[in-house]
Structures are given as structure tokens and as C-alpha cells.
Amino acid sequence: MNMIAPIKDTEAQPVEAAPGRSALWKRAMWVVAPLVVLAGGYGLVQRPNPAMAAPPPPTVTVATPLQRDVTEWDDYVGRFEPSRSVEVRPRVSGAVVAIHFTDGQIVKAGQPLFTIDPRPYAAALAEAQAGIATANSDLALARANYDRALKLVDVDAVSKSEVDRLKAQVQAASASLAAAQARVRTRALDMEFTVVRAPIGGRISDRKIDIGNLVAAGEGANATLLTTINALDPIYFSFDGSEALFLKAKRAGAGAASPVEIRLQDEGDYRWKGRLDFTDNGLDPKSGTIRGRAVLSNPALFLTPGMFGNMRLASGGTVPALMVPDSAIVTDQARKTVLVVGKDGTVSAKPVQLGPVVDGLRVIRGGLTLSDRVVITGTQMAMPGSKVQVVIGAIKPVAATPAPAIAPPTPGQATLAQ
């Protein structure tokens, strides 16, 4: 029996994709997909950015310079000195038995400071007073003898030479009495000098001698130094000026009683007022400077000798000047400039010559006109050549802050605050 295999109908069955073709397609997708992503990113990067709006120009405050009549001042530096200074030394020798002050206190003239043992001088005074009694007795006897002799002259009972001798005894006794009286006054002065008193009023230094020490009298530095006293009201301010400033002041007519103003190193304004008191009679040929001195009232005794100060001296009358805030001055290397804004809003820099600060404003000696619009606020944002928006302001003098009142110290009280 013949076995015949059935014939399959291949057209009726679905045809499956070949395995090799499917793998090729997947590989192609892995290559194409990154390329598409890169192309899209490149298109985004190369896409033109939208135009950004320019920032507005900065805003600054401008004002025209302030025109005022100001007093011209010349600046000096110096230190305060006492108007009087005394070294207290004893006029009699002895042991110190009492001290009547506190170191650094305010003393009055005539106030007791030290007491030296008075007993030796009291004994010497008593002895001198006894000498006066002896001299008075001798004088009385001499006068009685002389008067009796004068009565006997008329009857020729005594010689003329005897009368002259008795007269000389009267004169000698009178001289001895005068000498005894002088010795009493000397001993009384020594007794008075045992209490050492303040020769002037002012601030006293510390004591150089304690109770129990022996002190010696003498001439000048040979005597023992007890302490020192400085008179502080009024007080002097000494300074040195250059020959150029001296000539300027002389030509402007400045002289004695010219007003001066002084500020201390921690003060911003010249609050201490005084007057020129003394100018030396010649310039120092080595330094080319001349020494001057001003005198100031110091009722509170706040100003102390040795303090440093800046002084300005009025060199003439008032002159018209343009003034701007000191903050409007810009330093450009070695020159000083101010920023001004034109009508079109353009900033430019103008070199100027500076003067002193008066009432908180800087005097401009040259380089600026009254019509210039000066940048007074916002100088950091205004660059020369740039455009700015302006706000109109005004320049006003800065009122000086009143200094706190300083109460005068009580005499006899030592304080560190003064």
C-alpha cells in the first residue's frame, strides 16, 4: 500500500517575519533616536534669543552750589599750656607733719597745702620777742641818763663830751630795738612759712613728699619740690606757623586779639573760642616757623595742658564763596573733582580747588560756577560720560551740634573726668 503524504496549503498560512530582519530594525532605531534628539537640541540652542530691554539710567540728586560770605581761616596745630605754672617749694626747713590736699584736686590761692613742724620756729619767735623787751629796757635807761645830763649842762655839772656819749647810747639803744623788732618779724615770717599755701589757684599735681619727711629750704632748685600747680582758667594754646602763613596773616591785618577757633582730636567742629594773645619777636631760622599763642576761657577746667588741638585763625574779612557738601568731592588720583550734570543728562567731571570746611560744607576756591548742577547724592552711580536721571535738591549749611555743658569742678574735689 502506497503511503502518500498530504500536501499543505502554504498560501492559507500567515507568513512570519524573518528573525534577522527584526533585529536589524531595532538596531536602526537605536542609532536614529539619539540623532533626532541631538538635532532637536541643536535647533533649540541655535534659536535666536529675544532682545532684552536696556536698564533705565540711574537717578542722582543735583543742586547748584551754595553762595555765601565766609570768613577765611588758616589752619594750625598746637597744644594747650597752663597760663601760669608754679613749683611749690618750702621756705623753711623741717619735718612735714600734715598734708591738706588730695592729689589732683582743684585748689584756691592761699589754701593750705603742707604743714612743717612749727615748734622750732615758735621758740625762735619767742626768743626774738624777748629781745624786744631787752632792747626797750636799754633804750629807756639810755634816754633817762641823757635827759638827766641835759639838765646838768646848764649848771656846768657835766661835760659836753659826756652828754654826747649819753646821746650816742640812746641812738644805739634805739638801733638795737629796731634790730630786735626786725628779728621778731623774721621769726614771725618763718612761723608763717611753716604752713605752705597755694600761691595760685588751679589744678594741683600729686604730692612729692609724704608726712614725716624732712624738707629743705633754699634758693630755686636747691629747695625740696613739694608739688606743682597749673592755672587752667584762662588757658594758653601754643602753636607754630610757617613763614608763608605768617606773611599772609600780617598782610591781611591779623594781629593781637584776632579771633581763633579750636577743636580737639575727637571733635568735628570748632567749639572752643579764643583770641590771639602773643606772637614771638622773630622766626626760627632753622625751621622757618614762628611761635604764637592764643588764650581761651576755661571756666569748667576741661581743657588740660598737653592736649593736642587744631586751630584756625581768621586771616581777614569775609569773602564770597561757593560751597558744596564734602561728600560731593571725588578724588581722581592727585586731583579733586566734582561731578556735574549737563542739560542733556550727561555727567562730566570738573577739577576744583578746595578751601576749608565751613558749617559742614566745603568751600570751592575755583573750577566751579554758580550755574553748575553738582551731584550731591549718588556719586557712586554717576560715571563721567554716562546719562543719568536727575532729582533737584538743595545745599544747606549743617548746623553744628551743641556740645554738652560741662559743669565746673568744685574746689577741693579731685575728679578724673576733668
Tab-separated table of C-alpha atoms in Angstrom, residues 3-412:
chain	number	residue	atom	x	y	z
A	3	MET	CA	1.637	5.921	1.633
A	4	ILE	CA	1.096	9.334	0.075
A	5	ALA	CA	1.859	12.413	2.337
A	6	PRO	CA	-0.765	15.145	2.273
A	7	ILE	CA	0.167	18.356	0.567
A	8	LYS	CA	-0.050	21.519	2.953
A	9	ASP	CA	-1.656	24.626	1.712
A	10	THR	CA	1.118	27.197	2.280
A	11	GLU	CA	-0.891	30.109	0.926
A	12	ALA	CA	-3.543	29.694	3.555
A	13	GLN	CA	-0.998	30.090	6.486
A	14	PRO	CA	0.282	33.576	7.590
A	15	VAL	CA	3.893	34.294	6.826
A	16	GLU	CA	6.027	35.230	9.875
A	17	ALA	CA	8.802	37.886	9.571
A	18	ALA	CA	12.265	36.596	9.438
A	19	PRO	CA	14.142	36.845	12.718
A	20	GLY	CA	17.144	38.580	11.124
A	21	ARG	CA	15.123	41.442	9.717
A	22	SER	CA	13.507	42.334	13.082
A	23	ALA	CA	16.885	42.641	14.806
A	24	LEU	CA	18.167	44.933	12.070
A	25	TRP	CA	15.249	47.271	12.543
A	26	LYS	CA	15.812	47.527	16.287
A	27	ARG	CA	19.468	48.403	15.738
A	28	ALA	CA	18.477	51.164	13.330
A	29	MET	CA	16.127	52.693	15.879
A	30	TRP	CA	18.913	52.790	18.484
A	31	VAL	CA	21.070	54.798	16.094
A	32	VAL	CA	18.417	57.157	14.710
A	33	ALA	CA	16.809	58.133	18.030
A	34	PRO	CA	19.903	59.844	19.512
A	35	LEU	CA	20.476	61.673	16.257
A	36	VAL	CA	16.956	63.041	16.387
A	37	VAL	CA	17.448	64.204	19.970
A	38	LEU	CA	20.747	65.889	19.107
A	39	ALA	CA	19.204	67.617	16.142
A	40	GLY	CA	16.379	68.972	18.280
A	41	GLY	CA	18.786	70.263	20.942
A	42	TYR	CA	20.931	71.950	18.334
A	43	GLY	CA	17.875	73.692	16.967
A	44	LEU	CA	16.973	74.961	20.423
A	45	VAL	CA	20.492	76.204	21.053
A	46	GLN	CA	20.728	77.983	17.759
A	47	ARG	CA	17.351	79.553	18.250
A	48	PRO	CA	17.769	83.396	18.379
A	49	ASN	CA	17.330	84.920	21.902
A	50	PRO	CA	14.680	87.602	22.329
A	51	ALA	CA	16.072	91.168	22.719
A	52	MET	CA	16.398	92.254	26.436
A	53	ALA	CA	15.238	95.748	27.486
A	54	ALA	CA	18.056	98.186	28.460
A	55	PRO	CA	18.033	99.263	32.177
A	56	PRO	CA	16.966	102.828	32.891
A	57	PRO	CA	19.734	105.353	33.694
A	58	PRO	CA	20.495	105.803	37.406
A	59	THR	CA	18.849	108.592	39.380
A	60	VAL	CA	21.023	111.155	41.179
A	61	THR	CA	20.304	114.282	43.205
A	62	VAL	CA	21.787	117.510	41.881
A	63	ALA	CA	21.892	121.073	43.205
A	64	THR	CA	23.594	124.324	42.344
A	65	PRO	CA	26.429	125.436	44.664
A	66	LEU	CA	25.507	127.474	47.712
A	67	GLN	CA	26.911	131.001	47.606
A	68	ARG	CA	27.725	132.594	50.966
A	69	ASP	CA	30.070	135.097	52.546
A	70	VAL	CA	32.526	133.111	54.636
A	71	THR	CA	35.443	134.001	56.866
A	72	GLU	CA	38.815	132.904	55.582
A	73	TRP	CA	40.687	130.753	58.102
A	74	ASP	CA	44.251	129.478	58.259
A	75	ASP	CA	44.818	126.124	59.933
A	76	TYR	CA	47.414	125.479	62.648
A	77	VAL	CA	48.178	122.656	65.065
A	78	GLY	CA	49.392	123.015	68.617
A	79	ARG	CA	48.958	122.054	72.252
A	80	PHE	CA	47.422	123.588	75.337
A	81	GLU	CA	49.611	125.069	78.062
A	82	PRO	CA	48.821	126.438	81.521
A	83	SER	CA	48.551	130.206	81.748
A	84	ARG	CA	50.623	130.000	84.940
A	85	SER	CA	52.621	127.166	86.458
A	86	VAL	CA	54.233	127.113	89.903
A	87	GLU	CA	56.579	124.664	91.581
A	88	VAL	CA	55.680	124.623	95.257
A	89	ARG	CA	58.837	124.541	97.436
A	90	PRO	CA	59.239	125.195	101.180
A	91	ARG	CA	60.695	128.464	102.504
A	92	VAL	CA	61.715	126.922	105.818
A	93	SER	CA	63.291	123.585	106.626
A	94	GLY	CA	61.791	120.945	108.852
A	95	ALA	CA	59.660	117.825	109.056
A	96	VAL	CA	56.318	117.633	107.253
A	97	VAL	CA	53.590	116.967	109.826
A	98	ALA	CA	50.407	117.397	107.751
A	99	ILE	CA	49.154	117.433	104.133
A	100	HIS	CA	45.926	119.322	103.434
A	101	PHE	CA	45.005	118.367	99.851
A	102	THR	CA	44.156	115.395	97.661
A	103	ASP	CA	46.314	114.635	94.651
A	104	GLY	CA	44.894	116.222	91.511
A	105	GLN	CA	42.260	118.389	93.161
A	106	ILE	CA	41.337	121.981	92.397
A	107	VAL	CA	42.864	124.412	94.888
A	108	LYS	CA	42.361	128.107	95.555
A	109	ALA	CA	45.078	130.685	96.048
A	110	GLY	CA	46.097	130.795	99.707
A	111	GLN	CA	44.750	127.329	100.523
A	112	PRO	CA	46.978	125.384	102.987
A	113	LEU	CA	48.848	122.520	101.359
A	114	PHE	CA	51.563	121.326	103.785
A	115	THR	CA	52.409	121.971	107.416
A	116	ILE	CA	56.025	121.878	108.572
A	117	ASP	CA	56.778	121.287	112.255
A	118	PRO	CA	56.357	124.823	113.720
A	119	ARG	CA	57.824	124.227	117.206
A	120	PRO	CA	61.418	125.302	116.480
A	121	TYR	CA	60.168	128.459	114.817
A	122	ALA	CA	57.737	129.207	117.647
A	123	ALA	CA	60.646	129.036	120.083
A	124	ALA	CA	62.759	131.305	117.900
A	125	LEU	CA	59.897	133.792	117.717
A	126	ALA	CA	59.548	133.838	121.496
A	127	GLU	CA	63.273	134.470	121.842
A	128	ALA	CA	63.084	137.359	119.384
A	129	GLN	CA	60.164	138.855	121.277
A	130	ALA	CA	62.187	138.670	124.485
A	131	GLY	CA	64.947	140.566	122.704
A	132	ILE	CA	62.496	143.390	122.059
A	133	ALA	CA	61.821	143.648	125.796
A	134	THR	CA	65.561	143.837	126.498
A	135	ALA	CA	66.059	146.483	123.810
A	136	ASN	CA	63.170	148.554	125.185
A	137	SER	CA	64.702	148.439	128.674
A	138	ASP	CA	68.129	149.516	127.402
A	139	LEU	CA	66.569	152.333	125.423
A	140	ALA	CA	64.586	153.583	128.407
A	141	LEU	CA	67.735	153.641	130.586
A	142	ALA	CA	69.738	155.444	127.919
A	143	ARG	CA	67.065	158.095	127.474
A	144	ALA	CA	66.807	158.673	131.248
A	145	ASN	CA	70.585	159.178	131.556
A	146	TYR	CA	70.583	161.513	128.601
A	147	ASP	CA	67.716	163.582	129.995
A	148	ARG	CA	69.484	163.992	133.395
A	149	ALA	CA	72.661	165.050	131.661
A	150	LEU	CA	70.827	167.707	129.694
A	151	LYS	CA	69.554	169.236	132.965
A	152	LEU	CA	73.088	169.393	134.376
A	153	VAL	CA	74.557	171.065	131.307
A	154	ASP	CA	73.084	174.461	132.324
A	155	VAL	CA	74.942	174.434	135.654
A	156	ASP	CA	78.120	173.056	134.128
A	157	ALA	CA	77.853	169.890	136.219
A	158	VAL	CA	78.581	167.585	133.301
A	159	SER	CA	80.912	167.868	130.399
A	160	LYS	CA	79.734	168.191	126.853
A	161	SER	CA	81.568	165.049	125.865
A	162	GLU	CA	79.600	163.100	128.474
A	163	VAL	CA	76.372	164.456	127.024
A	164	ASP	CA	77.435	163.337	123.536
A	165	ARG	CA	78.282	159.889	124.892
A	166	LEU	CA	74.883	159.536	126.521
A	167	LYS	CA	73.219	160.712	123.319
A	168	ALA	CA	75.088	158.033	121.366
A	169	GLN	CA	73.893	155.434	123.850
A	170	VAL	CA	70.298	156.490	123.196
A	171	GLN	CA	70.808	156.147	119.463
A	172	ALA	CA	72.476	152.743	119.873
A	173	ALA	CA	69.643	151.542	122.101
A	174	SER	CA	67.120	152.733	119.500
A	175	ALA	CA	69.005	150.828	116.818
A	176	SER	CA	69.101	147.715	118.980
A	177	LEU	CA	65.345	147.962	119.470
A	178	ALA	CA	64.817	148.268	115.713
A	179	ALA	CA	67.036	145.215	115.154
A	180	ALA	CA	65.096	143.248	117.762
A	181	GLN	CA	61.830	144.195	116.098
A	182	ALA	CA	63.225	143.083	112.721
A	183	ARG	CA	64.235	139.755	114.241
A	184	VAL	CA	60.702	139.314	115.533
A	185	ARG	CA	59.281	139.974	112.087
A	186	THR	CA	61.708	137.480	110.564
A	187	ARG	CA	60.817	134.824	113.100
A	188	ALA	CA	57.136	135.565	112.575
A	189	LEU	CA	57.582	135.044	108.830
A	190	ASP	CA	59.359	131.750	109.460
A	191	MET	CA	56.473	130.758	111.691
A	192	GLU	CA	54.030	131.701	108.930
A	193	PHE	CA	56.029	129.796	106.335
A	194	THR	CA	55.628	126.568	108.292
A	195	VAL	CA	52.191	126.390	106.607
A	196	VAL	CA	52.859	126.063	102.858
A	197	ARG	CA	49.972	127.657	100.969
A	198	ALA	CA	48.958	127.572	97.300
A	199	PRO	CA	50.448	130.629	95.568
A	200	ILE	CA	47.899	130.426	92.721
A	201	GLY	CA	44.590	128.721	92.074
A	202	GLY	CA	44.326	125.789	89.684
A	203	ARG	CA	44.803	122.055	89.483
A	204	ILE	CA	47.429	120.619	91.785
A	205	SER	CA	49.628	117.662	90.935
A	206	ASP	CA	50.401	114.768	93.260
A	207	ARG	CA	52.452	115.257	96.417
A	208	LYS	CA	56.172	114.573	96.092
A	209	ILE	CA	56.717	114.343	99.860
A	210	ASP	CA	54.809	112.335	102.448
A	211	ILE	CA	54.240	113.092	106.112
A	212	GLY	CA	57.356	112.543	108.212
A	213	ASN	CA	59.914	113.521	105.584
A	214	LEU	CA	62.383	116.332	106.157
A	215	VAL	CA	62.298	119.136	103.614
A	216	ALA	CA	64.976	121.730	102.973
A	217	ALA	CA	64.570	125.397	102.152
A	218	GLY	CA	66.828	127.095	99.659
A	219	GLU	CA	67.118	129.129	96.511
A	220	GLY	CA	65.419	127.756	93.389
A	221	ALA	CA	66.046	124.087	92.707
A	222	ASN	CA	68.042	123.731	95.940
A	223	ALA	CA	64.765	123.627	97.865
A	224	THR	CA	62.750	120.418	98.086
A	225	LEU	CA	59.992	120.145	95.462
A	226	LEU	CA	56.651	119.533	97.186
A	227	THR	CA	54.204	119.619	94.247
A	228	THR	CA	53.201	121.739	91.223
A	229	ILE	CA	50.107	123.795	90.396
A	230	ASN	CA	48.838	124.719	86.918
A	231	ALA	CA	46.435	127.613	86.397
A	232	LEU	CA	43.853	126.479	83.815
A	233	ASP	CA	41.459	129.418	83.553
A	234	PRO	CA	42.360	131.050	81.277
A	235	ILE	CA	44.484	128.542	79.380
A	236	TYR	CA	47.003	129.065	76.588
A	237	PHE	CA	47.203	127.324	73.208
A	238	SER	CA	50.697	127.423	71.692
A	239	PHE	CA	51.367	126.732	68.017
A	240	ASP	CA	53.982	127.202	65.307
A	241	GLY	CA	53.142	128.841	61.990
A	242	SER	CA	55.048	128.776	58.728
A	243	GLU	CA	56.575	131.904	57.257
A	244	ALA	CA	54.013	131.844	54.421
A	245	LEU	CA	51.074	131.801	56.847
A	246	PHE	CA	52.744	134.491	58.951
A	247	LEU	CA	53.123	136.761	55.923
A	248	LYS	CA	49.543	136.077	54.852
A	249	ALA	CA	48.220	136.955	58.296
A	250	LYS	CA	50.331	140.124	58.505
A	251	ARG	CA	49.202	141.346	55.088
A	252	ALA	CA	45.580	140.630	55.982
A	253	GLY	CA	45.949	142.721	59.126
A	254	ALA	CA	45.656	139.891	61.618
A	255	GLY	CA	47.255	140.669	64.940
A	256	ALA	CA	46.655	140.640	68.665
A	257	ALA	CA	43.037	139.887	69.647
A	258	SER	CA	42.314	138.206	66.294
A	259	PRO	CA	39.633	135.530	66.856
A	260	VAL	CA	40.640	131.884	66.838
A	261	GLU	CA	38.652	128.653	66.974
A	262	ILE	CA	39.971	125.308	68.200
A	263	ARG	CA	38.713	121.744	68.055
A	264	LEU	CA	40.023	118.733	69.916
A	265	GLN	CA	41.028	115.479	68.249
A	266	ASP	CA	37.678	113.790	68.995
A	267	GLU	CA	35.518	116.749	67.910
A	268	GLY	CA	34.120	117.505	64.488
A	269	ASP	CA	33.505	121.227	64.909
A	270	TYR	CA	35.493	124.151	66.284
A	271	ARG	CA	33.648	124.701	69.551
A	272	TRP	CA	36.408	126.385	71.594
A	273	LYS	CA	36.669	130.147	71.005
A	274	GLY	CA	39.556	132.416	71.903
A	275	ARG	CA	41.805	135.180	70.662
A	276	LEU	CA	45.386	135.568	69.557
A	277	ASP	CA	47.429	136.675	72.548
A	278	PHE	CA	51.096	136.639	71.582
A	279	THR	CA	53.384	136.304	68.566
A	280	ASP	CA	57.110	135.809	69.011
A	281	ASN	CA	59.513	138.573	68.003
A	282	GLY	CA	61.248	136.540	65.304
A	283	LEU	CA	61.158	133.429	63.144
A	284	ASP	CA	63.258	130.401	63.912
A	285	PRO	CA	65.934	130.374	61.170
A	286	LYS	CA	66.310	126.599	61.436
A	287	SER	CA	62.649	125.660	60.909
A	288	GLY	CA	61.321	128.811	59.237
A	289	THR	CA	58.420	128.968	61.701
A	290	ILE	CA	57.241	131.479	64.264
A	291	ARG	CA	55.723	130.714	67.641
A	292	GLY	CA	52.296	132.052	68.502
A	293	ARG	CA	49.893	131.778	71.394
A	294	ALA	CA	46.150	132.073	71.856
A	295	VAL	CA	44.254	132.473	75.113
A	296	LEU	CA	40.908	130.786	75.851
A	297	SER	CA	38.446	130.914	78.696
A	298	ASN	CA	38.231	127.585	80.511
A	299	PRO	CA	35.813	128.000	83.441
A	300	ALA	CA	34.985	124.281	83.616
A	301	LEU	CA	38.717	123.409	83.566
A	302	PHE	CA	38.007	120.815	80.873
A	303	LEU	CA	40.949	121.827	78.699
A	304	THR	CA	44.143	120.349	80.128
A	305	PRO	CA	47.795	121.224	79.409
A	306	GLY	CA	49.335	118.878	76.864
A	307	MET	CA	46.123	118.319	74.900
A	308	PHE	CA	46.518	118.360	71.106
A	309	GLY	CA	44.241	120.638	69.078
A	310	ASN	CA	43.582	122.024	65.589
A	311	MET	CA	43.281	125.788	65.469
A	312	ARG	CA	42.090	128.102	62.750
A	313	LEU	CA	42.898	131.800	62.689
A	314	ALA	CA	40.823	134.374	60.853
A	315	SER	CA	43.202	135.826	58.274
A	316	GLY	CA	40.951	138.606	57.002
A	317	GLY	CA	37.376	139.712	56.404
A	318	THR	CA	34.561	137.769	54.792
A	319	VAL	CA	34.688	136.834	51.110
A	320	PRO	CA	32.011	135.364	48.786
A	321	ALA	CA	32.474	131.652	48.180
A	322	LEU	CA	30.762	128.677	46.537
A	323	MET	CA	30.097	125.748	48.838
A	324	VAL	CA	29.166	122.095	48.260
A	325	PRO	CA	28.880	119.089	50.573
A	326	ASP	CA	32.204	117.455	51.309
A	327	SER	CA	30.693	114.127	50.177
A	328	ALA	CA	30.334	115.544	46.642
A	329	ILE	CA	34.126	115.780	46.253
A	330	VAL	CA	35.595	112.922	44.186
A	331	THR	CA	39.300	112.094	44.362
A	332	ASP	CA	40.776	111.372	40.943
A	333	GLN	CA	44.352	110.292	41.592
A	334	ALA	CA	46.144	113.537	42.524
A	335	ARG	CA	43.290	115.944	41.800
A	336	LYS	CA	39.925	116.740	43.312
A	337	THR	CA	36.825	116.837	41.111
A	338	VAL	CA	33.076	117.253	41.367
A	339	LEU	CA	30.525	115.594	39.087
A	340	VAL	CA	28.182	117.926	37.226
A	341	VAL	CA	25.191	117.044	35.035
A	342	GLY	CA	24.511	118.880	31.785
A	343	LYS	CA	21.122	119.794	30.368
A	344	ASP	CA	21.035	116.570	28.329
A	345	GLY	CA	21.667	114.454	31.445
A	346	THR	CA	25.309	113.701	30.644
A	347	VAL	CA	27.713	113.503	33.572
A	348	SER	CA	31.083	115.223	33.434
A	349	ALA	CA	33.886	115.763	35.965
A	350	LYS	CA	35.235	119.222	36.832
A	351	PRO	CA	38.571	119.706	38.621
A	352	VAL	CA	38.223	122.130	41.534
A	353	GLN	CA	40.426	123.879	44.089
A	354	LEU	CA	39.294	123.185	47.627
A	355	GLY	CA	39.099	125.501	50.603
A	356	PRO	CA	38.277	124.834	54.258
A	357	VAL	CA	35.095	123.269	55.627
A	358	VAL	CA	32.686	125.887	56.975
A	359	ASP	CA	29.389	124.902	58.618
A	360	GLY	CA	29.775	121.372	57.297
A	361	LEU	CA	30.243	122.476	53.663
A	362	ARG	CA	33.425	122.533	51.603
A	363	VAL	CA	34.485	125.899	50.177
A	364	ILE	CA	35.358	125.718	46.468
A	365	ARG	CA	38.048	128.247	45.609
A	366	GLY	CA	37.963	127.657	41.838
A	367	GLY	CA	36.783	125.419	38.996
A	368	LEU	CA	33.028	125.700	39.650
A	369	THR	CA	30.343	128.167	38.597
A	370	LEU	CA	27.103	129.133	40.264
A	371	SER	CA	25.041	127.572	37.436
A	372	ASP	CA	26.667	124.106	37.588
A	373	ARG	CA	24.395	121.267	38.674
A	374	VAL	CA	26.537	119.317	41.121
A	375	VAL	CA	25.794	115.700	42.006
A	376	ILE	CA	25.301	115.714	45.788
A	377	THR	CA	23.748	112.240	46.176
A	378	GLY	CA	24.553	109.164	44.098
A	379	THR	CA	28.116	109.963	43.043
A	380	GLN	CA	28.885	106.218	43.015
A	381	MET	CA	26.295	105.616	40.265
A	382	ALA	CA	27.254	108.621	38.120
A	383	MET	CA	30.125	107.929	35.728
A	384	PRO	CA	31.619	110.668	33.557
A	385	GLY	CA	30.162	110.403	30.064
A	386	SER	CA	27.072	108.412	31.117
A	387	LYS	CA	23.446	109.501	31.219
A	388	VAL	CA	21.544	109.950	34.468
A	389	GLN	CA	18.128	110.992	35.633
A	390	VAL	CA	18.190	113.978	37.972
A	391	VAL	CA	16.245	114.947	41.046
A	392	ILE	CA	16.584	118.587	42.072
A	393	GLY	CA	17.864	119.066	45.606
A	394	ALA	CA	19.281	121.902	47.690
A	395	ILE	CA	22.508	122.517	49.583
A	396	LYS	CA	22.093	123.785	53.131
A	397	PRO	CA	24.628	124.523	55.874
A	398	VAL	CA	24.977	121.855	58.518
A	399	ALA	CA	24.118	123.209	61.942
A	400	ALA	CA	26.779	122.382	64.498
A	401	THR	CA	25.641	120.022	67.225
A	402	PRO	CA	25.760	121.873	70.535
A	403	ALA	CA	28.325	120.407	72.856
A	404	PRO	CA	27.085	119.122	76.213
A	405	ALA	CA	27.513	121.543	79.058
A	406	ILE	CA	30.486	120.860	81.284
A	407	ALA	CA	29.952	121.727	84.919
A	408	PRO	CA	32.887	123.447	86.613
A	409	PRO	CA	34.579	121.331	89.275
A	410	THR	CA	34.112	122.086	92.935
A	411	PRO	CA	37.288	123.468	94.542
A	412	GLY	CA	38.829	120.902	96.827
